[in-house]
Short mmCIF file of C-alpha atoms in Angstrom, two decimals:
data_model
loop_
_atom_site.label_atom_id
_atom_site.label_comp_id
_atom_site.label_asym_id
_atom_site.label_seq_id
_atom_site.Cartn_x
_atom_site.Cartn_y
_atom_site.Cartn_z
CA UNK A 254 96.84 118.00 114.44
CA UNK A 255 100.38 117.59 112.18
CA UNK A 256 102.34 114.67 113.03
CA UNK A 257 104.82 116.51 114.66
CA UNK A 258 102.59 117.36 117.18
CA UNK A 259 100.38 113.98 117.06
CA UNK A 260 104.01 112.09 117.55
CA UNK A 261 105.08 114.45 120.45
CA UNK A 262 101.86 113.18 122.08
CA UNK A 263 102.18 109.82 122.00
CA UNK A 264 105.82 109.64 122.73
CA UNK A 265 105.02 111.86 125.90
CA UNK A 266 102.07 109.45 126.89
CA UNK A 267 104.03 106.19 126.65
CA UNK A 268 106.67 107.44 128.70
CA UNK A 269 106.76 106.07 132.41
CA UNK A 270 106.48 108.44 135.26
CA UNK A 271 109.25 110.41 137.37
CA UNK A 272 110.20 111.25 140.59
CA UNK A 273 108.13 114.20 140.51
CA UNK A 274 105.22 111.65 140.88
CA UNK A 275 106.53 110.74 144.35
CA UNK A 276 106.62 114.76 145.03
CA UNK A 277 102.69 114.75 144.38
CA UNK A 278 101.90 111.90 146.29
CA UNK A 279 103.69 113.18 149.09
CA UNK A 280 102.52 116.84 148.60
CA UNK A 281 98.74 115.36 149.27
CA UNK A 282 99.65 112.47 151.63
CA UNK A 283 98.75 109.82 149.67
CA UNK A 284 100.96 105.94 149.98
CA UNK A 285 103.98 107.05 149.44
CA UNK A 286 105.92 103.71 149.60
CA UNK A 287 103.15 102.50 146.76
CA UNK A 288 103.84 105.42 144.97
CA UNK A 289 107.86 104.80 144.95
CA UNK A 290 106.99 100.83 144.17
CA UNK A 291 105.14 101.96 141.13
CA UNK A 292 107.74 104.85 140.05
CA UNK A 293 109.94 102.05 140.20
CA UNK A 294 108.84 99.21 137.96
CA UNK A 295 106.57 101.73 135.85
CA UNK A 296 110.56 103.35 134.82
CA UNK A 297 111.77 99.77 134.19
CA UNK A 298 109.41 98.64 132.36
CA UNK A 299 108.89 101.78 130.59
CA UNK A 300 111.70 102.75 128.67
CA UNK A 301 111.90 99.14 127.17
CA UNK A 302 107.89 99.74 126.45
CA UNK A 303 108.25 102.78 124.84
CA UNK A 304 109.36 102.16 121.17
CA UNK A 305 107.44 99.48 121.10
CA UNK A 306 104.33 101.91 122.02
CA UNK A 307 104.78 104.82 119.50
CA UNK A 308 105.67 101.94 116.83
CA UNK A 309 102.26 100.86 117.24
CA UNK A 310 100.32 103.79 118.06
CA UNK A 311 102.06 105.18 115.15
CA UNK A 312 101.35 102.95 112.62
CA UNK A 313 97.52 103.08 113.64
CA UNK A 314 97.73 106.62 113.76
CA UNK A 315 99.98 107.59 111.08
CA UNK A 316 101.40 106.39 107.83
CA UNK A 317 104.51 104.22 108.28
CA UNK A 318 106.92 105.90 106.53
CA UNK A 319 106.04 109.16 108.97
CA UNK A 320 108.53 108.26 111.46
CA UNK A 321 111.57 107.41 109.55
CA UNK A 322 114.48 105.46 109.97
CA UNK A 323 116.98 107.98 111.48
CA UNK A 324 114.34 109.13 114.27
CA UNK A 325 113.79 105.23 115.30
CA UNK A 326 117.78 104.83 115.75
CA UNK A 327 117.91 108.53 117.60
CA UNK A 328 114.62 107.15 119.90
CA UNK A 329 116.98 104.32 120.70
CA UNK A 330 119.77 105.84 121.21
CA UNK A 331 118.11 108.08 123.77
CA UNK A 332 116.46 104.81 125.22
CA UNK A 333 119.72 103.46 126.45
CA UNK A 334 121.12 106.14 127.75
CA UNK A 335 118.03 106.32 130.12
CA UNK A 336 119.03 102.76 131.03
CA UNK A 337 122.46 103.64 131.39
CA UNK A 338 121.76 106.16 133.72
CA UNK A 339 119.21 104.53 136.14
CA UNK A 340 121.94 101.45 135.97
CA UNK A 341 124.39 103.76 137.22
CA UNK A 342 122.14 105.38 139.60
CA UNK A 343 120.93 101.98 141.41
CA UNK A 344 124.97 101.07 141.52
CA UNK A 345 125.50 104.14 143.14
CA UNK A 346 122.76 103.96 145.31
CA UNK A 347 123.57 100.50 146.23
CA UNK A 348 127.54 100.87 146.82
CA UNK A 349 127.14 104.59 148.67
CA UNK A 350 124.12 102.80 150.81
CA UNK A 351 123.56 106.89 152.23
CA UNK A 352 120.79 108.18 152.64
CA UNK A 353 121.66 111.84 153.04
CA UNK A 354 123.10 110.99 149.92
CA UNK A 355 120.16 109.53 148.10
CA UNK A 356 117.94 112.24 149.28
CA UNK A 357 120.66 115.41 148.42
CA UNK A 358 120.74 113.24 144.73
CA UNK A 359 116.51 113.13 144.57
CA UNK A 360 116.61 117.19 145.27
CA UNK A 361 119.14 117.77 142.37
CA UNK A 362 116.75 115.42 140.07
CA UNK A 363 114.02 117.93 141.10
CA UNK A 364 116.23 120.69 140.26
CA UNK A 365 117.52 119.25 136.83
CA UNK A 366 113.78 118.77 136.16
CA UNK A 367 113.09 122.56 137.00
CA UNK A 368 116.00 123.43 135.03
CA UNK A 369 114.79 120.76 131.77
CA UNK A 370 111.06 122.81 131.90
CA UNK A 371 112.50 126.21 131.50
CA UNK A 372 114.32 124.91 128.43
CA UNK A 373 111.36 123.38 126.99
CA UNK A 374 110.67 126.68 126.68
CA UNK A 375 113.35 128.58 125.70
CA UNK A 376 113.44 126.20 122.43
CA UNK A 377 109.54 126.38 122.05
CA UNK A 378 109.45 130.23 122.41
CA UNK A 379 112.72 130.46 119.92
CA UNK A 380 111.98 128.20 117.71
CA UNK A 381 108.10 127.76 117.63
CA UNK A 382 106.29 130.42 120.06
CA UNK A 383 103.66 128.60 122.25
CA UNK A 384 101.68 131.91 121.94
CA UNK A 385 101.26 131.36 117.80
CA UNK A 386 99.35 128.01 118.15
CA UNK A 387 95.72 127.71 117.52
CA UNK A 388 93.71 126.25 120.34
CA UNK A 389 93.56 122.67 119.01
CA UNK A 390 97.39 122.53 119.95
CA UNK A 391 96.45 122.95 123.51
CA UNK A 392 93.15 120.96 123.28
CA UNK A 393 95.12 118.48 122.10
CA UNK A 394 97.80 118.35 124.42
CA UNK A 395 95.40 119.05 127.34
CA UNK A 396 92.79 116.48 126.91
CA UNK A 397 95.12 113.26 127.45
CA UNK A 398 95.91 114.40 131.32
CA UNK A 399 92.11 115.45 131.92
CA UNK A 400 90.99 112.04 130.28
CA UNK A 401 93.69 109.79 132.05
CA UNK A 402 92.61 111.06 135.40
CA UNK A 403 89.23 110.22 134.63
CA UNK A 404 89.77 106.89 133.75
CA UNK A 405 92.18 105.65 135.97
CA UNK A 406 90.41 106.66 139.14
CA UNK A 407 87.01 104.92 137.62
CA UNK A 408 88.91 101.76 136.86
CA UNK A 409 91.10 101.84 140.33
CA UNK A 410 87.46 102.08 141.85
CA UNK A 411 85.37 99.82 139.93
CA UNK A 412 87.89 97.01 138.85
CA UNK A 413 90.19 96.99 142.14
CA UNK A 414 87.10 97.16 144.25
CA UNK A 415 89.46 95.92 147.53
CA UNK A 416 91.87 99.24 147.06
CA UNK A 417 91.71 101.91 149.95
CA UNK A 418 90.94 105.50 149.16
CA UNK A 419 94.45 106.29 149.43
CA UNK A 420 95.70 104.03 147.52
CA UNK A 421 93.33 104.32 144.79
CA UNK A 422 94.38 108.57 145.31
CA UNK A 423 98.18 107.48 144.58
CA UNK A 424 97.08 105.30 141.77
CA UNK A 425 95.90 107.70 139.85
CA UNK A 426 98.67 110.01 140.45
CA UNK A 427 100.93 107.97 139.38
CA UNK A 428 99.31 106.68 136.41
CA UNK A 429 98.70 109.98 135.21
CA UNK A 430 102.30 111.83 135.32
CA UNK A 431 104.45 111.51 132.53
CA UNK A 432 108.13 111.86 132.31
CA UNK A 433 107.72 115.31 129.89
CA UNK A 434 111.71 115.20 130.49
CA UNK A 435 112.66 111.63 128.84
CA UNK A 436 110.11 112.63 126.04
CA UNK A 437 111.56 115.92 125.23
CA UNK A 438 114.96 114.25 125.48
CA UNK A 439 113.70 111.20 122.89
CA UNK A 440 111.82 114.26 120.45
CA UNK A 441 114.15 116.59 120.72
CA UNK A 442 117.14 113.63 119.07
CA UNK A 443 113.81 112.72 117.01
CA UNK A 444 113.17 115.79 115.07
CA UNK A 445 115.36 118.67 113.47
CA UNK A 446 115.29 122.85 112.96
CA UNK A 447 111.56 124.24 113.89
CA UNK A 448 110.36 120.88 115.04
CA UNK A 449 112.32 121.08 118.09
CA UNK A 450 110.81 124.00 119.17
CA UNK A 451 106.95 122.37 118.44
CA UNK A 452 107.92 118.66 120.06
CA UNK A 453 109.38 121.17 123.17
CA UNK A 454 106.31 123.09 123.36
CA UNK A 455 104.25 120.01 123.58
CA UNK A 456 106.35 118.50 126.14
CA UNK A 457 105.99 121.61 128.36
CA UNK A 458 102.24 122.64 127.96
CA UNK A 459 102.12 118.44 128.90
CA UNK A 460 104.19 119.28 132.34
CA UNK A 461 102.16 122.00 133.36
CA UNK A 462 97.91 120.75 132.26
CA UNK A 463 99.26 117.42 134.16
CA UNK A 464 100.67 119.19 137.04
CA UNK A 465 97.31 121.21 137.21
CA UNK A 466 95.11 117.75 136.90
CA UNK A 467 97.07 116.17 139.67
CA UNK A 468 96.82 119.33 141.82
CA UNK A 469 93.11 119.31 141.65
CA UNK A 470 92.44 116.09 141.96
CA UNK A 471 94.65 115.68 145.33
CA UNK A 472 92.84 118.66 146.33
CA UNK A 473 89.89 117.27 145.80
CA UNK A 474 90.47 113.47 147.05
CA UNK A 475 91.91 115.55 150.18
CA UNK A 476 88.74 117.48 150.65
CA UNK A 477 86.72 114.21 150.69
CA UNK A 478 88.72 111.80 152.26
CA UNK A 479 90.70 109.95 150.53
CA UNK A 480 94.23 110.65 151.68
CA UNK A 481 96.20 110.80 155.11
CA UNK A 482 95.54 113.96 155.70
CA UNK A 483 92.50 115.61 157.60
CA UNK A 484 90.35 117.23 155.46
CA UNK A 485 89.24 119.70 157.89
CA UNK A 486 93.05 120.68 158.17
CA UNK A 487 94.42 124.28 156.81
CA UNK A 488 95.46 123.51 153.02
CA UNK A 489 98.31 124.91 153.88
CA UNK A 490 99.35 122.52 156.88
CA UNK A 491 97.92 119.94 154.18
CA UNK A 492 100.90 120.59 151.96
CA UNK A 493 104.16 121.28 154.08
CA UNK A 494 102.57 118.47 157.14
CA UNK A 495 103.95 114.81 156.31
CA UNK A 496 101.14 112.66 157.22
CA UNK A 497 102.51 109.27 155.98
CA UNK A 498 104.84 109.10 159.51
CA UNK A 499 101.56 107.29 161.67
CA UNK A 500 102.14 103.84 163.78
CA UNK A 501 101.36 101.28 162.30
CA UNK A 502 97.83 100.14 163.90
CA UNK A 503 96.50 103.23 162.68
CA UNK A 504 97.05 101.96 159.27
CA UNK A 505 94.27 100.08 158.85
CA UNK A 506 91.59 102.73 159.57
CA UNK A 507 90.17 104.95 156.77
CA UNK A 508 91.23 108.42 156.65
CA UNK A 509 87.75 109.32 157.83
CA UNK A 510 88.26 107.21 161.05
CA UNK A 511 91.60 108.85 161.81
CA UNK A 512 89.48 112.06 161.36
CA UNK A 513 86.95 110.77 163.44
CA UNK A 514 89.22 109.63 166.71
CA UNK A 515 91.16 112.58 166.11
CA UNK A 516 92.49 115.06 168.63
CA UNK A 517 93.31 118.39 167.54
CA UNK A 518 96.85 119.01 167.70
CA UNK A 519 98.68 115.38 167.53
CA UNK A 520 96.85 114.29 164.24
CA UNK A 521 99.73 112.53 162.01
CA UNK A 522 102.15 113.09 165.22
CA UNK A 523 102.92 109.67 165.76
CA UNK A 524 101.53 110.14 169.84
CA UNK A 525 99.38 108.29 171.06
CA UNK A 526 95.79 108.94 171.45
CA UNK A 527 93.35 108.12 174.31
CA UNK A 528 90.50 108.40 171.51
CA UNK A 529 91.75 105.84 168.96
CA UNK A 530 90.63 102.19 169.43
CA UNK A 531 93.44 100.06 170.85
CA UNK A 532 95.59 102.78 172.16
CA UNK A 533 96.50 103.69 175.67
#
């Protein structure tokens, strides 16, 4: 692949994940407290990571005078103003201390994000049509979400032997989502003229093959298991139930046990049930 489009791939694979990681892991009832933990130090730690990651991956990669000196001061310059804004967003958070608030501010992220993925591509289709590139562009971009799933889940399983299934399930979910916003934002300062539109179209077909690979693979750790939900549920009820609200003694059983002692109708409820061990 060029190196516009090999640099647009590792910039979008070092970047930590979003809130629209926490939308997935609540979408297939996986932990979401572990999954806002994780969003948490993974954005941290993540925008002071990144440079440092494409500077290395990029020199292994690449030649070194690929990435020049202008696009390393334009990476930074978009790197701290992602750390200005989450500083000003935990101030907020912590002086308004609302929770209405907090929530109302997490649904306009959503929509900003919604908004950011439509012009990904509006500049890809003006600039560089998606519908132009050869099949290796995709393959490309693809493979890194398919692979990442892959991996994760086998090392959450074999490595981290004492994980649940659920939390191995949110694991992998949040391992495997990408910010596709904060890298368009650090290409799109990166790169000039036609190159926009290529390091946008990256950054979108990115967004949607990772939303697809986290779709199926809740779907499929719902279907056997491995999340709060029931997998003999309605998909639909699946989706639009939260199943995270349980007491806490049911915590400690497997999802298949809460399948087990369940009674149809009050399964994620929070009533009590006559079935379960321990309850009256």
């Amino acid at each position: 692949v060029p190196p516009v489009v090999g640099i647009s791939i590792i910039v979008v694979t070092s970047c930590p994940g979003g809130t629209w990681s926490n939308w997935f892991v609540a979408l297939f009832n996986g932990d979401l407290p572990l999954s806002v933990a994780m969003t948490a130090v993974s954005t941290i730690i993540g925008v002071f990571a990144l440079p440092l990651n494409v500077m290395l991956l990029v020199h292994l990669v690449y030649d070194a005078d690929v990435v020049g000196l202008h696009m390393w001061k334009a990476m930074i310059f978009a790197v701290c103003l992602v750390v200005l804004a989450i500083s000003l967003g935990l101030l907020l958070s912590k002086c308004l201390n609302d929770r209405e608030m907090r929530n109302r501010s997490m649904y306009c992220g959503h929509v900003i994000g919604v908004v950011l993925l439509g012009f990904m591509l509006y500049l890809s289709s003006t600039q560089d049509p998606l519908w132009y590139k050869p099949m290796i562009f995709f393959a490309a971009v693809c493979t890194p979400c398919i692979v990442g799933v892959i991996l994760v889940h086998l090392f959450s399983t074999t490595l981290a032997p004492g994980l649940s299934p659920v939390e191995v399930t949110t694991i992998v979910i949040e391992a495997c989502y990408q910010n596709a916003g904060l890298a368009a934002a650090v290409l799109t300062t990166m790169f000039e003229g036609k190159d926009q539109g290529t390091v946008n179209g990256v950054c979108f077909v990115y967004a949607i093959a990772q939303g697809v690979a986290i779709c199926c693979y809740g779907t499929l750790a719902w279907k056997l298991g491995q999340t709060y939900a029931n997998p003999n549920d309605p998909f639909w009820e699946v989706l639009v139930q939260n199943h995270n609200e349980k007491p806490p003694k049911w915590r400690g059983m497997t999802p298949r046990e809460n399948m087990l002692f369940d009674v149809e109708g009050d399964y994620g409820t929070g009533s009590p049930n006559p079935r379960r061990p321990g309850t009256s």
